[in-house]
């Protein structure tokens, strides 16, 4: 499995390290041509407003939209989740917008900048997942095709109790927290399973989709 981790900013190196430990080939991606041949893509945590600015500067916005549109498994964590959301609060410019979720940035305010919570994630098995939240967003709304994977525990004090913090929409995965900062690799394994399920056909498709884009055609003109 060849996984690309968007490396414009943020904690991409930690994601690369976890995937490598799991035996996947993980690459840092900065340029559109580095998207070629990927089985999956991760957009890491960092600062979403910086991501969206750099994606424009590096010419990545359209290629990334085309690939996700074409079914490339894509996982956004924290700032990455904000970037792939259909709508996010307080964003100066649009992100990629391909996942049908509405997200609140910095949902825990200044008082609770970061915290840890043990999350029930049934898709990963019975053992709770140790989740690290850093100036985290939450998901306020999900579309009909989105499966909720985890919510904050209801007994959590303060804002956010019961909020959605992990979700999946087919080939798209979103987590509000930082699985790459803990020793638990189950979410990275889960994403690898998503990419494996999609199969090697996606590589060939990805190359075609990128080539179509560079020839000037748009996704609307494709059959
Ligand atoms: N607060 C950041 C943002 O709005 C996200 C923080 C993170 O990725 N840990 O983009």
mmCIF file of C-alpha atoms and ligand atoms in Angstrom:
data_model
loop_
_atom_site.group_PDB
_atom_site.id
_atom_site.type_symbol
_atom_site.label_atom_id
_atom_site.label_comp_id
_atom_site.label_asym_id
_atom_site.label_seq_id
_atom_site.Cartn_x
_atom_site.Cartn_y
_atom_site.Cartn_z
ATOM 1 C CA UNK A 1 0.000 0.000 0.000
ATOM 2 C CA UNK A 2 1.378 3.402 -0.933
ATOM 3 C CA UNK A 3 0.048 6.136 1.339
ATOM 4 C CA UNK A 4 0.706 9.827 0.765
ATOM 5 C CA UNK A 5 0.740 12.230 3.696
ATOM 6 C CA UNK A 6 0.256 15.859 2.765
ATOM 7 C CA UNK A 7 3.387 17.551 4.089
ATOM 8 C CA UNK A 8 2.749 21.244 3.548
ATOM 9 C CA UNK A 9 2.602 21.886 7.296
ATOM 10 C CA UNK A 10 1.613 20.187 10.557
ATOM 11 C CA UNK A 11 2.443 16.762 11.989
ATOM 12 C CA UNK A 12 2.893 14.738 8.809
ATOM 13 C CA UNK A 13 6.095 13.024 10.034
ATOM 14 C CA UNK A 14 4.234 11.250 12.852
ATOM 15 C CA UNK A 15 1.692 9.794 10.381
ATOM 16 C CA UNK A 16 4.487 8.592 8.083
ATOM 17 C CA UNK A 17 6.142 6.890 11.081
ATOM 18 C CA UNK A 18 2.973 5.004 12.123
ATOM 19 C CA UNK A 19 2.252 3.783 8.571
ATOM 20 C CA UNK A 20 5.865 2.681 8.182
ATOM 21 C CA UNK A 21 5.639 0.726 11.450
ATOM 22 C CA UNK A 22 2.565 -1.013 10.030
ATOM 23 C CA UNK A 23 4.537 -2.029 6.953
ATOM 24 C CA UNK A 24 2.932 0.414 4.496
ATOM 25 C CA UNK A 25 4.941 2.572 2.139
ATOM 26 C CA UNK A 26 4.321 6.150 3.299
ATOM 27 C CA UNK A 27 5.447 9.270 1.419
ATOM 28 C CA UNK A 28 5.388 12.978 2.077
ATOM 29 C CA UNK A 29 3.410 14.818 -0.587
ATOM 30 C CA UNK A 30 3.989 18.469 -1.477
ATOM 31 C CA UNK A 31 3.618 18.629 -5.250
ATOM 32 C CA UNK A 32 0.746 17.516 -7.506
ATOM 33 C CA UNK A 33 2.977 14.951 -9.283
ATOM 34 C CA UNK A 34 3.679 13.247 -5.941
ATOM 35 C CA UNK A 35 -0.006 12.230 -5.832
ATOM 36 C CA UNK A 36 0.568 9.841 -8.710
ATOM 37 C CA UNK A 37 0.163 6.152 -7.843
ATOM 38 C CA UNK A 38 -1.142 6.614 -4.310
ATOM 39 C CA UNK A 39 -3.545 4.122 -2.702
ATOM 40 C CA UNK A 40 -4.583 6.588 -0.015
ATOM 41 C CA UNK A 41 -3.961 10.104 1.218
ATOM 42 C CA UNK A 42 -3.803 11.623 4.702
ATOM 43 C CA UNK A 43 -4.295 15.310 5.436
ATOM 44 C CA UNK A 44 -2.772 15.770 8.908
ATOM 45 C CA UNK A 45 -3.344 18.114 11.823
ATOM 46 C CA UNK A 46 -1.865 21.585 11.788
ATOM 47 C CA UNK A 47 -3.573 24.850 10.937
ATOM 48 C CA UNK A 48 -6.411 24.582 8.447
ATOM 49 C CA UNK A 49 -6.208 28.194 7.236
ATOM 50 C CA UNK A 50 -2.509 27.693 6.417
ATOM 51 C CA UNK A 51 -3.287 24.424 4.614
ATOM 52 C CA UNK A 52 -5.871 25.994 2.362
ATOM 53 C CA UNK A 53 -3.531 28.881 1.491
ATOM 54 C CA UNK A 54 -0.609 26.541 0.718
ATOM 55 C CA UNK A 55 -2.835 24.185 -1.303
ATOM 56 C CA UNK A 56 -3.606 27.089 -3.613
ATOM 57 C CA UNK A 57 0.076 28.131 -3.809
ATOM 58 C CA UNK A 58 1.220 24.562 -4.578
ATOM 59 C CA UNK A 59 -1.535 23.911 -7.138
ATOM 60 C CA UNK A 60 -2.977 21.047 -5.090
ATOM 61 C CA UNK A 61 -6.592 22.116 -4.617
ATOM 62 C CA UNK A 62 -8.000 20.839 -7.916
ATOM 63 C CA UNK A 63 -5.919 17.609 -8.147
ATOM 64 C CA UNK A 64 -6.940 16.672 -4.588
ATOM 65 C CA UNK A 65 -10.613 17.375 -5.298
ATOM 66 C CA UNK A 66 -10.487 15.310 -8.486
ATOM 67 C CA UNK A 67 -8.824 12.344 -6.793
ATOM 68 C CA UNK A 68 -11.238 12.239 -3.861
ATOM 69 C CA UNK A 69 -14.111 12.683 -6.261
ATOM 70 C CA UNK A 70 -12.792 9.666 -8.112
ATOM 71 C CA UNK A 71 -12.691 7.551 -4.958
ATOM 72 C CA UNK A 72 -9.124 7.866 -3.625
ATOM 73 C CA UNK A 73 -9.339 6.929 0.090
ATOM 74 C CA UNK A 74 -8.665 10.158 1.980
ATOM 75 C CA UNK A 75 -8.342 10.706 5.733
ATOM 76 C CA UNK A 76 -8.408 14.128 7.381
ATOM 77 C CA UNK A 77 -7.288 14.438 11.016
ATOM 78 C CA UNK A 78 -8.072 17.574 13.018
ATOM 79 C CA UNK A 79 -7.094 20.472 10.689
ATOM 80 C CA UNK A 80 -7.262 17.905 7.863
ATOM 81 C CA UNK A 81 -10.856 17.123 8.851
ATOM 82 C CA UNK A 82 -11.682 20.845 8.630
ATOM 83 C CA UNK A 83 -10.106 21.013 5.166
ATOM 84 C CA UNK A 84 -12.142 18.102 3.731
ATOM 85 C CA UNK A 85 -15.449 19.217 5.298
ATOM 86 C CA UNK A 86 -18.262 20.530 3.103
ATOM 87 C CA UNK A 87 -18.535 23.484 5.484
ATOM 88 C CA UNK A 88 -16.445 24.769 8.402
ATOM 89 C CA UNK A 89 -16.918 27.759 10.678
ATOM 90 C CA UNK A 90 -14.652 30.764 10.491
ATOM 91 C CA UNK A 91 -12.658 29.871 7.370
ATOM 92 C CA UNK A 92 -11.293 32.753 5.292
ATOM 93 C CA UNK A 93 -11.253 30.673 2.073
ATOM 94 C CA UNK A 94 -12.850 27.399 0.944
ATOM 95 C CA UNK A 95 -11.133 24.084 1.616
ATOM 96 C CA UNK A 96 -11.511 20.858 -0.359
ATOM 97 C CA UNK A 97 -15.123 20.462 0.722
ATOM 98 C CA UNK A 98 -15.723 16.889 -0.441
ATOM 99 C CA UNK A 99 -17.004 15.225 2.749
ATOM 100 C CA UNK A 100 -20.623 15.809 3.711
ATOM 101 C CA UNK A 101 -19.946 17.082 7.241
ATOM 102 C CA UNK A 102 -20.357 20.503 8.873
ATOM 103 C CA UNK A 103 -17.534 21.299 11.270
ATOM 104 C CA UNK A 104 -16.994 23.793 14.070
ATOM 105 C CA UNK A 105 -13.363 24.903 14.323
ATOM 106 C CA UNK A 106 -11.753 25.377 17.753
ATOM 107 C CA UNK A 107 -14.915 23.991 19.316
ATOM 108 C CA UNK A 108 -13.501 23.822 22.844
ATOM 109 C CA UNK A 109 -12.383 27.434 23.119
ATOM 110 C CA UNK A 110 -9.335 28.723 24.923
ATOM 111 C CA UNK A 111 -10.006 27.260 28.362
ATOM 112 C CA UNK A 112 -9.786 23.685 27.137
ATOM 113 C CA UNK A 113 -7.036 23.931 24.551
ATOM 114 C CA UNK A 114 -6.128 20.267 24.617
ATOM 115 C CA UNK A 115 -7.241 17.152 26.436
ATOM 116 C CA UNK A 116 -7.336 13.385 26.194
ATOM 117 C CA UNK A 117 -10.421 11.195 26.159
ATOM 118 C CA UNK A 118 -10.975 7.460 25.945
ATOM 119 C CA UNK A 119 -13.363 6.982 23.047
ATOM 120 C CA UNK A 120 -15.658 4.099 22.285
ATOM 121 C CA UNK A 121 -15.062 3.330 18.603
ATOM 122 C CA UNK A 122 -17.002 0.103 17.899
ATOM 123 C CA UNK A 123 -15.477 -0.167 14.406
ATOM 124 C CA UNK A 124 -12.071 -0.696 16.061
ATOM 125 C CA UNK A 125 -13.196 -3.263 18.633
ATOM 126 C CA UNK A 126 -14.172 -3.145 22.304
ATOM 127 C CA UNK A 127 -11.003 -1.516 23.671
ATOM 128 C CA UNK A 128 -11.436 2.299 24.061
ATOM 129 C CA UNK A 129 -9.213 4.475 21.864
ATOM 130 C CA UNK A 130 -6.917 6.987 23.625
ATOM 131 C CA UNK A 131 -7.682 10.187 21.717
ATOM 132 C CA UNK A 132 -5.587 13.374 21.952
ATOM 133 C CA UNK A 133 -7.488 16.579 21.114
ATOM 134 C CA UNK A 134 -5.504 19.761 20.363
ATOM 135 C CA UNK A 135 -7.476 22.973 19.619
ATOM 136 C CA UNK A 136 -9.851 20.486 18.093
ATOM 137 C CA UNK A 137 -12.888 20.851 15.868
ATOM 138 C CA UNK A 138 -16.089 18.810 16.225
ATOM 139 C CA UNK A 139 -18.610 17.635 13.637
ATOM 140 C CA UNK A 140 -21.976 19.385 14.095
ATOM 141 C CA UNK A 141 -23.877 17.829 11.195
ATOM 142 C CA UNK A 142 -23.472 14.801 8.970
ATOM 143 C CA UNK A 143 -25.087 14.023 5.628
ATOM 144 C CA UNK A 144 -27.163 10.884 4.976
ATOM 145 C CA UNK A 145 -24.203 8.881 3.611
ATOM 146 C CA UNK A 146 -22.006 9.554 6.620
ATOM 147 C CA UNK A 147 -21.509 6.914 9.296
ATOM 148 C CA UNK A 148 -20.731 8.225 12.798
ATOM 149 C CA UNK A 149 -17.762 6.282 14.224
ATOM 150 C CA UNK A 150 -17.273 8.047 17.578
ATOM 151 C CA UNK A 151 -18.700 10.682 19.879
ATOM 152 C CA UNK A 152 -17.227 12.347 22.926
ATOM 153 C CA UNK A 153 -18.424 10.642 26.106
ATOM 154 C CA UNK A 154 -21.599 12.186 27.495
ATOM 155 C CA UNK A 155 -20.100 12.545 30.942
ATOM 156 C CA UNK A 156 -17.358 14.825 29.661
ATOM 157 C CA UNK A 157 -17.531 18.101 31.566
ATOM 158 C CA UNK A 158 -18.001 21.321 29.624
ATOM 159 C CA UNK A 159 -18.805 21.837 25.953
ATOM 160 C CA UNK A 160 -18.670 19.076 23.441
ATOM 161 C CA UNK A 161 -20.274 16.199 25.399
ATOM 162 C CA UNK A 162 -21.771 13.798 22.871
ATOM 163 C CA UNK A 163 -20.277 15.640 19.864
ATOM 164 C CA UNK A 164 -19.266 13.609 16.826
ATOM 165 C CA UNK A 165 -15.472 13.297 16.636
ATOM 166 C CA UNK A 166 -14.960 10.536 14.042
ATOM 167 C CA UNK A 167 -16.937 9.695 10.906
ATOM 168 C CA UNK A 168 -16.707 7.849 7.622
ATOM 169 C CA UNK A 169 -18.341 8.414 4.249
ATOM 170 C CA UNK A 170 -17.391 5.506 1.990
ATOM 171 C CA UNK A 171 -13.753 6.184 1.036
ATOM 172 C CA UNK A 172 -13.512 9.297 3.248
ATOM 173 C CA UNK A 173 -12.490 9.253 6.923
ATOM 174 C CA UNK A 174 -12.491 12.169 9.374
ATOM 175 C CA UNK A 175 -11.164 12.321 12.937
ATOM 176 C CA UNK A 176 -11.155 15.430 15.141
ATOM 177 C CA UNK A 177 -8.230 14.158 17.224
ATOM 178 C CA UNK A 178 -4.623 13.002 16.649
ATOM 179 C CA UNK A 179 -4.254 9.188 16.396
ATOM 180 C CA UNK A 180 -0.648 9.638 15.209
ATOM 181 C CA UNK A 181 0.341 11.017 18.641
ATOM 182 C CA UNK A 182 -0.551 7.866 20.565
ATOM 183 C CA UNK A 183 0.848 4.349 20.500
ATOM 184 C CA UNK A 184 -2.456 2.870 19.328
ATOM 185 C CA UNK A 185 -2.202 2.167 15.573
ATOM 186 C CA UNK A 186 -5.764 0.894 15.119
ATOM 187 C CA UNK A 187 -7.066 3.892 13.177
ATOM 188 C CA UNK A 188 -4.078 3.794 10.811
ATOM 189 C CA UNK A 189 -4.748 0.071 10.337
ATOM 190 C CA UNK A 190 -8.442 0.864 9.740
ATOM 191 C CA UNK A 191 -7.470 3.367 7.026
ATOM 192 C CA UNK A 192 -5.122 0.814 5.430
ATOM 193 C CA UNK A 193 -8.040 -1.645 5.371
ATOM 194 C CA UNK A 194 -10.132 1.020 3.607
ATOM 195 C CA UNK A 195 -7.432 1.452 0.964
ATOM 196 C CA UNK A 196 -6.973 -2.307 0.555
ATOM 197 C CA UNK A 197 -10.717 -2.740 0.084
ATOM 198 C CA UNK A 198 -10.588 -0.255 -2.741
ATOM 199 C CA UNK A 199 -7.927 -2.352 -4.440
ATOM 200 C CA UNK A 200 -5.122 -1.696 -6.825
ATOM 201 C CA UNK A 201 -7.480 -0.398 -9.515
ATOM 202 C CA UNK A 202 -7.353 2.992 -7.792
ATOM 203 C CA UNK A 203 -3.685 3.453 -8.784
ATOM 204 C CA UNK A 204 -4.450 3.189 -12.444
ATOM 205 C CA UNK A 205 -7.483 5.419 -12.064
ATOM 206 C CA UNK A 206 -5.457 7.998 -10.111
ATOM 207 C CA UNK A 207 -2.877 8.280 -12.880
ATOM 208 C CA UNK A 208 -5.674 8.727 -15.437
ATOM 209 C CA UNK A 209 -7.493 11.317 -13.363
ATOM 210 C CA UNK A 210 -4.314 13.348 -12.828
ATOM 211 C CA UNK A 211 -3.453 13.152 -16.524
ATOM 212 C CA UNK A 212 -6.952 14.312 -17.481
ATOM 213 C CA UNK A 213 -6.549 17.280 -15.160
ATOM 214 C CA UNK A 214 -3.233 18.352 -16.650
ATOM 215 C CA UNK A 215 -4.772 18.196 -20.139
ATOM 216 C CA UNK A 216 -7.133 20.923 -19.088
ATOM 217 C CA UNK A 217 -10.357 18.952 -18.841
ATOM 218 C CA UNK A 218 -12.524 19.495 -15.788
ATOM 219 C CA UNK A 219 -14.415 16.959 -13.781
ATOM 220 C CA UNK A 220 -17.643 18.295 -15.188
ATOM 221 C CA UNK A 221 -16.576 17.436 -18.704
ATOM 222 C CA UNK A 222 -15.840 13.814 -17.830
ATOM 223 C CA UNK A 223 -18.501 11.296 -18.776
HETATM 224 N N1 LIG B 1 -7.342 24.635 15.413
HETATM 225 C C1 LIG B 1 -6.736 24.154 14.215
HETATM 226 C C2 LIG B 1 -7.480 24.676 12.980
HETATM 227 O O1 LIG B 1 -8.447 25.316 13.072
HETATM 228 C C3 LIG B 1 -6.680 22.641 14.175
HETATM 229 C C4 LIG B 1 -5.755 22.135 15.259
HETATM 230 C C5 LIG B 1 -5.097 20.822 14.979
HETATM 231 O O2 LIG B 1 -5.002 20.351 13.838
HETATM 232 N N2 LIG B 1 -4.602 20.228 16.021
HETATM 233 O O3 LIG B 1 -7.080 24.424 11.892
#
